[in-house]
Coordinates of C-alpha atoms in Angstrom, one line a residue:
X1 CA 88.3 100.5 115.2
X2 CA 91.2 101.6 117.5
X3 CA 89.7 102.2 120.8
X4 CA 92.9 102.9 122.4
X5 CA 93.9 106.0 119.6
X6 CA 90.1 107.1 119.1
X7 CA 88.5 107.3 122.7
X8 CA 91.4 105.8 125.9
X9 CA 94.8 107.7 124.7
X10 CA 92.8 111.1 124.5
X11 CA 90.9 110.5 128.0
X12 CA 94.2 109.7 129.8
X13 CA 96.7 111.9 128.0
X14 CA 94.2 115.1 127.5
X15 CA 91.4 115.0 129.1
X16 CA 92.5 113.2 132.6
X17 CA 96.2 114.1 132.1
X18 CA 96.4 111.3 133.6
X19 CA 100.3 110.6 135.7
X20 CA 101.9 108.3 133.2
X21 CA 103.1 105.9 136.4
X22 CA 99.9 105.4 137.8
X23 CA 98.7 104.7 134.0
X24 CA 101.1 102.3 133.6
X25 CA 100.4 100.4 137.3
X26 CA 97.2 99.8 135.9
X27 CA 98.0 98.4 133.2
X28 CA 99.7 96.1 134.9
X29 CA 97.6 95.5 137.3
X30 CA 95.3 94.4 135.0
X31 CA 97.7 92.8 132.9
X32 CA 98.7 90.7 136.1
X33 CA 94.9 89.9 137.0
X34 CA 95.0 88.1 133.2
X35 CA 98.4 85.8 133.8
X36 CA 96.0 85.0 137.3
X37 CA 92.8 83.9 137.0
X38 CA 94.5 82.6 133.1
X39 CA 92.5 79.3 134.3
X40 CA 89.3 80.2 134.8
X41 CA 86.7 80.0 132.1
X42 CA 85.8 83.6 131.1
X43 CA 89.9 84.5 131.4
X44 CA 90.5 81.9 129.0
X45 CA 87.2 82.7 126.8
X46 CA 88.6 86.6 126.9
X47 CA 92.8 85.5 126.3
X48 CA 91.0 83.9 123.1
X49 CA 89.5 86.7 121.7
X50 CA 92.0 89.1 122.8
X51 CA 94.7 86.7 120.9
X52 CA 92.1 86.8 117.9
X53 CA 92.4 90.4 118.2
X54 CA 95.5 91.4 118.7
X55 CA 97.7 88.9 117.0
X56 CA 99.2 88.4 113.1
X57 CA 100.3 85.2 112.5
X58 CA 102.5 84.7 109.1
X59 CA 105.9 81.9 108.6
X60 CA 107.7 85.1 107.1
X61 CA 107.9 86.3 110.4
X62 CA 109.7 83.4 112.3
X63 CA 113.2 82.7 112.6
X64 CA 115.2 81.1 114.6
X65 CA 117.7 82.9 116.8
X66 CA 120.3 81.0 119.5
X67 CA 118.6 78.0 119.1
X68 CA 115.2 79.8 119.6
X69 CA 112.1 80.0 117.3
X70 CA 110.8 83.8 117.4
X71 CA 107.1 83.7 116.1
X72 CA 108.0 87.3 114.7
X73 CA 110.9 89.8 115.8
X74 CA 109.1 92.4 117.5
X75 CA 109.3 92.1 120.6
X76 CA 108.4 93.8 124.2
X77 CA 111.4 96.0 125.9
X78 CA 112.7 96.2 129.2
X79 CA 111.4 98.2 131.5
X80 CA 107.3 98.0 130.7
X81 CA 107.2 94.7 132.8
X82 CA 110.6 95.2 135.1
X83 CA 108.7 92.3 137.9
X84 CA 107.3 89.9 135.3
X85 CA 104.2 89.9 136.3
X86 CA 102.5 89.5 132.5
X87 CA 105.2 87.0 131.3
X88 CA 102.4 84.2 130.5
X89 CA 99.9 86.7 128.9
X90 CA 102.5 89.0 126.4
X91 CA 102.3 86.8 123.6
X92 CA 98.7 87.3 123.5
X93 CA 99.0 90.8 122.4
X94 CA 101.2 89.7 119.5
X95 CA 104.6 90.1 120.6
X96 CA 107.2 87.6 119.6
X97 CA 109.2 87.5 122.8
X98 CA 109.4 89.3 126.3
X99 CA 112.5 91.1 127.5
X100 CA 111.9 91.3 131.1
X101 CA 113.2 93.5 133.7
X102 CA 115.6 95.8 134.7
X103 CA 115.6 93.0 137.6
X104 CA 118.6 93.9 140.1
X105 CA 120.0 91.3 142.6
X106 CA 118.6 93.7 145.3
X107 CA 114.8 94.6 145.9
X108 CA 114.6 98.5 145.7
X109 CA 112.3 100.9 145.4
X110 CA 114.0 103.1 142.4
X111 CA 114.4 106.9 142.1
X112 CA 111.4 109.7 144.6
X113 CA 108.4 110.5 142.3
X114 CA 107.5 112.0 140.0
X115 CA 110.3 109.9 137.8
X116 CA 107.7 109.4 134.4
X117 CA 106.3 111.9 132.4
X118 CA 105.3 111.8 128.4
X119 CA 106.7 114.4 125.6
X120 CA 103.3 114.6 124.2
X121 CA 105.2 117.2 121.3
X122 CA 107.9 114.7 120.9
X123 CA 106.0 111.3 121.1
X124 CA 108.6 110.6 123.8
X125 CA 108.7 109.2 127.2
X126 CA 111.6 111.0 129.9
X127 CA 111.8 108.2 132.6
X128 CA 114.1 108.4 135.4
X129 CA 112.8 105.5 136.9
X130 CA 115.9 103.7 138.6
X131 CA 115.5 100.2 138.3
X132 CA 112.5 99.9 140.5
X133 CA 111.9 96.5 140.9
X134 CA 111.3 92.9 143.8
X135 CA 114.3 91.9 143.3
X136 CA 116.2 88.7 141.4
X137 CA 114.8 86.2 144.0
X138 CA 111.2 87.6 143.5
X139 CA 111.5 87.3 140.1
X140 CA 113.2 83.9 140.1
X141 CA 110.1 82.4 142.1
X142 CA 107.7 84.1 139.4
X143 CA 109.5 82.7 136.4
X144 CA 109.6 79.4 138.1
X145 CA 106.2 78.6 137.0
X146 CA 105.8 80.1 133.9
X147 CA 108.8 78.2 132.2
X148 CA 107.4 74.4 133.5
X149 CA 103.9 75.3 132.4
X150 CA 104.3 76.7 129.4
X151 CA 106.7 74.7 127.2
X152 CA 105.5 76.3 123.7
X153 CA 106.0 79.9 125.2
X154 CA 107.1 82.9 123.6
X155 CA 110.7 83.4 124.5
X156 CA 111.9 85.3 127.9
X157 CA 114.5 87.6 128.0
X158 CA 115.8 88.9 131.3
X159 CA 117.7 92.2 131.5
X160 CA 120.1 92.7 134.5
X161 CA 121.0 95.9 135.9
X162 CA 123.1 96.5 138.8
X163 CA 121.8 97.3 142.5
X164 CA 122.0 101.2 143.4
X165 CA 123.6 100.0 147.1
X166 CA 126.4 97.9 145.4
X167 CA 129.6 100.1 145.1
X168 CA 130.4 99.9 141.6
X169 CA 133.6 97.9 142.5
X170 CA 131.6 95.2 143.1
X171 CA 129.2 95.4 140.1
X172 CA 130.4 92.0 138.7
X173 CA 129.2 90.4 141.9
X174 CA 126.2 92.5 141.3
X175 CA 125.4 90.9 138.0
X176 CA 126.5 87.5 138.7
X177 CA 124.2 86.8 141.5
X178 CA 121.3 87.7 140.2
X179 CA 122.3 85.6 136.7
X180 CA 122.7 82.7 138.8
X181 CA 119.1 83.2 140.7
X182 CA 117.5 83.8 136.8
X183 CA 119.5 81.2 134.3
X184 CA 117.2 78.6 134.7
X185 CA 114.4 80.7 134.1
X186 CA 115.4 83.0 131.0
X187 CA 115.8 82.3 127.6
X188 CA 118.6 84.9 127.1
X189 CA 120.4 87.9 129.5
X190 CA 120.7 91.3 128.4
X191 CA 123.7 93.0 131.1
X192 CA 122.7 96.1 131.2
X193 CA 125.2 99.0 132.1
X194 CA 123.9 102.1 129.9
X195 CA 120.6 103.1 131.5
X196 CA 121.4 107.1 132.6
X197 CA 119.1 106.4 135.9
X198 CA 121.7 104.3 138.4
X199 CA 124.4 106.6 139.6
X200 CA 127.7 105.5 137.8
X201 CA 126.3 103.0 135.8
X202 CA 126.8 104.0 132.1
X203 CA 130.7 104.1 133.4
X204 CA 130.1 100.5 133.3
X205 CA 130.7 100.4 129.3
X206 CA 134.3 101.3 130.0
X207 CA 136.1 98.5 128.5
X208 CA 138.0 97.3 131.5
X209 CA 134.9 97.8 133.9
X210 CA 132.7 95.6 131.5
X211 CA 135.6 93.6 130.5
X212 CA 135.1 92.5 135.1
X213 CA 131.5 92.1 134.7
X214 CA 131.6 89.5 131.5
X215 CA 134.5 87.7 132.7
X216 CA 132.5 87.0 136.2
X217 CA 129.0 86.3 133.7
X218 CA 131.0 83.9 131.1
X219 CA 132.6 81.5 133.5
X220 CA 129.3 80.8 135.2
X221 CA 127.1 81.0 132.2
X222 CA 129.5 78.0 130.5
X223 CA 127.8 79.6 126.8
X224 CA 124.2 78.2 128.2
X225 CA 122.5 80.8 127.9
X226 CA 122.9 83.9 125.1
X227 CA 124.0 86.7 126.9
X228 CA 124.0 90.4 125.1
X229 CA 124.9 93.8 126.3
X230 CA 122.6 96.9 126.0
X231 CA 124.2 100.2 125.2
X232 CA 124.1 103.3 125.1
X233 CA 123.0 105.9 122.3
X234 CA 125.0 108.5 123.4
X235 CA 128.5 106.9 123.2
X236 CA 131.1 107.4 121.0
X237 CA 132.1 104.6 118.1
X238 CA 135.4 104.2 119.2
X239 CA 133.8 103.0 122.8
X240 CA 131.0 101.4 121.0
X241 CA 134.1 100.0 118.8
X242 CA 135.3 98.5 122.2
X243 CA 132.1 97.0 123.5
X244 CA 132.0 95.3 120.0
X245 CA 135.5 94.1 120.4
X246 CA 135.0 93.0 124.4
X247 CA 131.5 91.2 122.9
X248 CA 133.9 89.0 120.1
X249 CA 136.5 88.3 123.3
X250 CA 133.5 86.7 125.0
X251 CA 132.0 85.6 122.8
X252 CA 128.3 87.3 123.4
X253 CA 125.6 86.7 121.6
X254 CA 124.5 90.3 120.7
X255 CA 123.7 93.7 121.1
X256 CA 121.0 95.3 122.6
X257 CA 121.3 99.1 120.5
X258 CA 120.1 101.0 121.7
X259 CA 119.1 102.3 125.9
X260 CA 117.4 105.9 126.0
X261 CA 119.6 109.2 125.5
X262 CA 120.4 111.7 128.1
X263 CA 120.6 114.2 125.0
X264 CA 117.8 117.1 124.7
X265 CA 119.1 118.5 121.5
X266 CA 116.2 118.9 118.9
X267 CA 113.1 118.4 121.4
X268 CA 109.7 120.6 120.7
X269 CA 109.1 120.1 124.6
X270 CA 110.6 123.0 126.3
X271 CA 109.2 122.6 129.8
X272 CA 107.9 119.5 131.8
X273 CA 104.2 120.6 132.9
X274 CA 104.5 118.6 135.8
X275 CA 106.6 119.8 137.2
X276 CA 107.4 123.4 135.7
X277 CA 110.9 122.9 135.1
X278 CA 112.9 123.2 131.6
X279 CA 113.4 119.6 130.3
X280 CA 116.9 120.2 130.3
X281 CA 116.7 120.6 134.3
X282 CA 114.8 116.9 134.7
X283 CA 117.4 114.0 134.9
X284 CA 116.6 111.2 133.2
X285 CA 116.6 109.2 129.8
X286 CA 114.6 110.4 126.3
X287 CA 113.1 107.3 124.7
X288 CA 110.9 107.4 121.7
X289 CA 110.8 109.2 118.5
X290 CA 113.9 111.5 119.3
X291 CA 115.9 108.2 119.9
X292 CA 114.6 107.0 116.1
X293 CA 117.7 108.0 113.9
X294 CA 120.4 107.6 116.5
X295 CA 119.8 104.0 117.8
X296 CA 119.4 103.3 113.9
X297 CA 122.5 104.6 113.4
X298 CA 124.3 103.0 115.8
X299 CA 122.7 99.4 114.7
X300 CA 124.2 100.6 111.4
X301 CA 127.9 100.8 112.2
X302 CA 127.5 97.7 114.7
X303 CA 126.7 95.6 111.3
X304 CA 129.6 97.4 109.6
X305 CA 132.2 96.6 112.2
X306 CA 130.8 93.6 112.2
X307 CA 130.2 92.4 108.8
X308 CA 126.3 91.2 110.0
X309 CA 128.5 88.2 112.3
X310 CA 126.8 90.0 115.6
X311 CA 123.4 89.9 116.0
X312 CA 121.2 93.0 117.0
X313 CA 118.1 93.7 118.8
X314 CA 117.1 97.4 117.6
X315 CA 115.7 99.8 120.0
X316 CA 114.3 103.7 119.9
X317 CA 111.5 105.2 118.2
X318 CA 110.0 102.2 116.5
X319 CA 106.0 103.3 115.9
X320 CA 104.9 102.2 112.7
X321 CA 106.1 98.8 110.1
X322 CA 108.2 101.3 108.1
X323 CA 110.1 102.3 110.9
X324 CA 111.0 98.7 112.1
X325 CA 111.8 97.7 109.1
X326 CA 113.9 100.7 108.8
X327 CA 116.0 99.3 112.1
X328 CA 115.9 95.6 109.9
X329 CA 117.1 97.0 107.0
X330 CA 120.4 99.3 109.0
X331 CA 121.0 95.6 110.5
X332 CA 118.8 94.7 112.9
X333 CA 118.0 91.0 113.7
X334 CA 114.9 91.6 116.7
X335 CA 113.5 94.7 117.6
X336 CA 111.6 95.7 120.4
X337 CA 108.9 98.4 121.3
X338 CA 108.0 100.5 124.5
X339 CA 107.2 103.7 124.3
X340 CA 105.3 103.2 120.7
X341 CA 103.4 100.8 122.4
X342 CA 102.4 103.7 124.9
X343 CA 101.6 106.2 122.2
X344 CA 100.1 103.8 119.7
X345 CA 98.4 100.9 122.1
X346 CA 97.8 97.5 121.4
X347 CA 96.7 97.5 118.0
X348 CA 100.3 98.7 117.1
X349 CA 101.5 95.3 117.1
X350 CA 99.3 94.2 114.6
X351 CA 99.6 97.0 112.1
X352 CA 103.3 96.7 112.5
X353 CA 103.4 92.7 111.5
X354 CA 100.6 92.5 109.2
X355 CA 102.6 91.3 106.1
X356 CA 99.9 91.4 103.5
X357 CA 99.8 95.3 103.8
X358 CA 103.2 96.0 104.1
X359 CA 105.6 94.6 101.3
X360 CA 108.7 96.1 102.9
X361 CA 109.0 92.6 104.8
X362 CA 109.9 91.1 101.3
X363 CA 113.8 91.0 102.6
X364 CA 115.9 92.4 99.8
X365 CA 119.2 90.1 98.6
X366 CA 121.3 93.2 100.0
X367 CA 119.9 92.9 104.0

């Protein structure tokens, strides 16, 4: 039975209405007391069953990637776990990697509360969180001792935003310091410049402004490490056309397709309960099933531009196995899952990779 559909969704979302950030610091926290006491006896006796639980083991999920073996492609986004403080313990619940962050080279706090609140009409999330996070440094010290300790890990992604007190001149500095604090410690970078939360950022995509920022990134990085770029949902193809063309120049690994939308087109939710104003008066990004066909789309024409040559890592509305193998199918070669992993729990993973029950992961010749 689904304990988190059937009896801990309803008593937070309904009956406690519950504030979605608090929820999620919990979860956390609790999450983070796991990756802790991970030596002691009764942890280790609970990881176990929780693994036994949780997790769907089958080889025609693997694949290799960069040089890196993916025990499945679904994987965690940025954003759930922005401080790494579960990095040793995500694998447990059946994920196939860990994209951590939005890290920024500065500690900051991130935008005045309230800055989460759920689309219960919409099984959507409208975050306007702003990169709250410890810093690179922080980060870099946690990392330090997950990586040595745990050789036969899930992979680590690391996504990098840029601080909110760097003018956005500088941004490229912005990036590359807190790359240079984090590339021992990640198994790729994700430069993120399309989150809607960071004043100025999504100007970042411009091709000349990125063009800076994965000059700076490149020349250090010395094609280590994979680096990928996360972009926006709401941008037009012929910029998305110039991202693709920037990410052949140097030479990037991927895409990340897509970050949440600023649009509020097509949403039942009229008006935020929490705080009484239209939803088209609360800043902030939409993630979740609105995002669905457009971040699908968009993974869609990156394959076509591309002819398949770039991989992807598909994003936005993924809450059930058809659905990420819709995002496969359109060209996807990861994908990653938050805010269906808030709506559907911990069992989602599961249900989502169990291969005996879904067919669809017989890959067609065609994809």
């Amino acid at each position: 039975m689904d304990i988190y559909q059937s009896l801990i969704r309803p008593i937070l979302f309904s009956l406690l209405k519950a504030d979605p950030e608090w929820s999620h610091e919990q979860t956390l926290q609790l999450l983070d007391w796991l990756d802790r006491t991970g030596e002691r006896p009764f942890t280790r006796l609970l990881q176990s069953r929780l693994q036994q639980v949780f997790c769907y083991a089958d080889p025609r999920l693997e694949q290799t990637l960069w040089g890196l073996k993916f025990p499945n492609p679904l994987g965690l986004a940025a954003g759930f776990d922005k401080n790494g403080v579960a990095a040793r313990v995500w694998e447990i619940f059946g994920f196939g990697y860990a994209e951590l962050g939005t890290v920024t080279l500065h500690p900051q706090p991130g935008n005045p509360p309230p800055r989460l609140f759920r689309l219960l009409e919409d099984k959507a999330v409208l975050n306007r969180m702003g990169f709250n996070n410890q810093g690179a440094e922080a980060l870099a010290a946690r990392l330090s001792g997950v990586v040595e300790r745990l050789p036969d890990r899930i992979p680590i992604g690391i996504n990098l935003g840029k601080s909110k007190i760097t003018p956005l001149d500088q941004a490229a500095a912005d990036y590359l310091g807190s790359f240079r604090l984090l590339k021992d410690w990640g198994d790729y970078f994700v430069v993120n410049v399309s989150s809607p939360n960071t004043p100025g950022l999504r100007s970042l995509q411009d091709a000349e402004q990125l063009r800076l920022i994965l000059d700076v990134l490149q020349q250090e990085n010395q094609s280590q490490k994979p680096l990928l770029v996360k972009i926006a949902p709401d941008l037009e193809w012929d910029a998305i056309a110039d991202v693709l063309n920037l990410a052949q120049t140097y030479q990037l690994a991927g895409i990340v397709a897509t970050n949440t939308t600023i649009r509020r087109d097509k949403l039942n939710t009229q008006i935020i309960k929490a705080t009484g104003k239209s939803v088209t008066e609360e800043a902030g990004g939409i993630s979740g099933a609105p995002l669905r066909q457009r971040s699908t789309e968009v993974i869609r024409f990156i394959r076509k531009q591309t002819q398949g040559q770039l991989p992807i890592i598909g994003v936005g509305g993924i809450f059930t196995a058809e659905e990420a193998w819709e995002k496969i199918v359109a060209g996807a070669s990861l994908i990653q899952v938050y805010t269906g992993l808030v709506y559907e729990g911990p069992w989602m993973m599961r249900r989502v990779m169990d291969v005996p029950k879904h067919s669809i992961y017989r890959k067609p010749a065609a994809a």
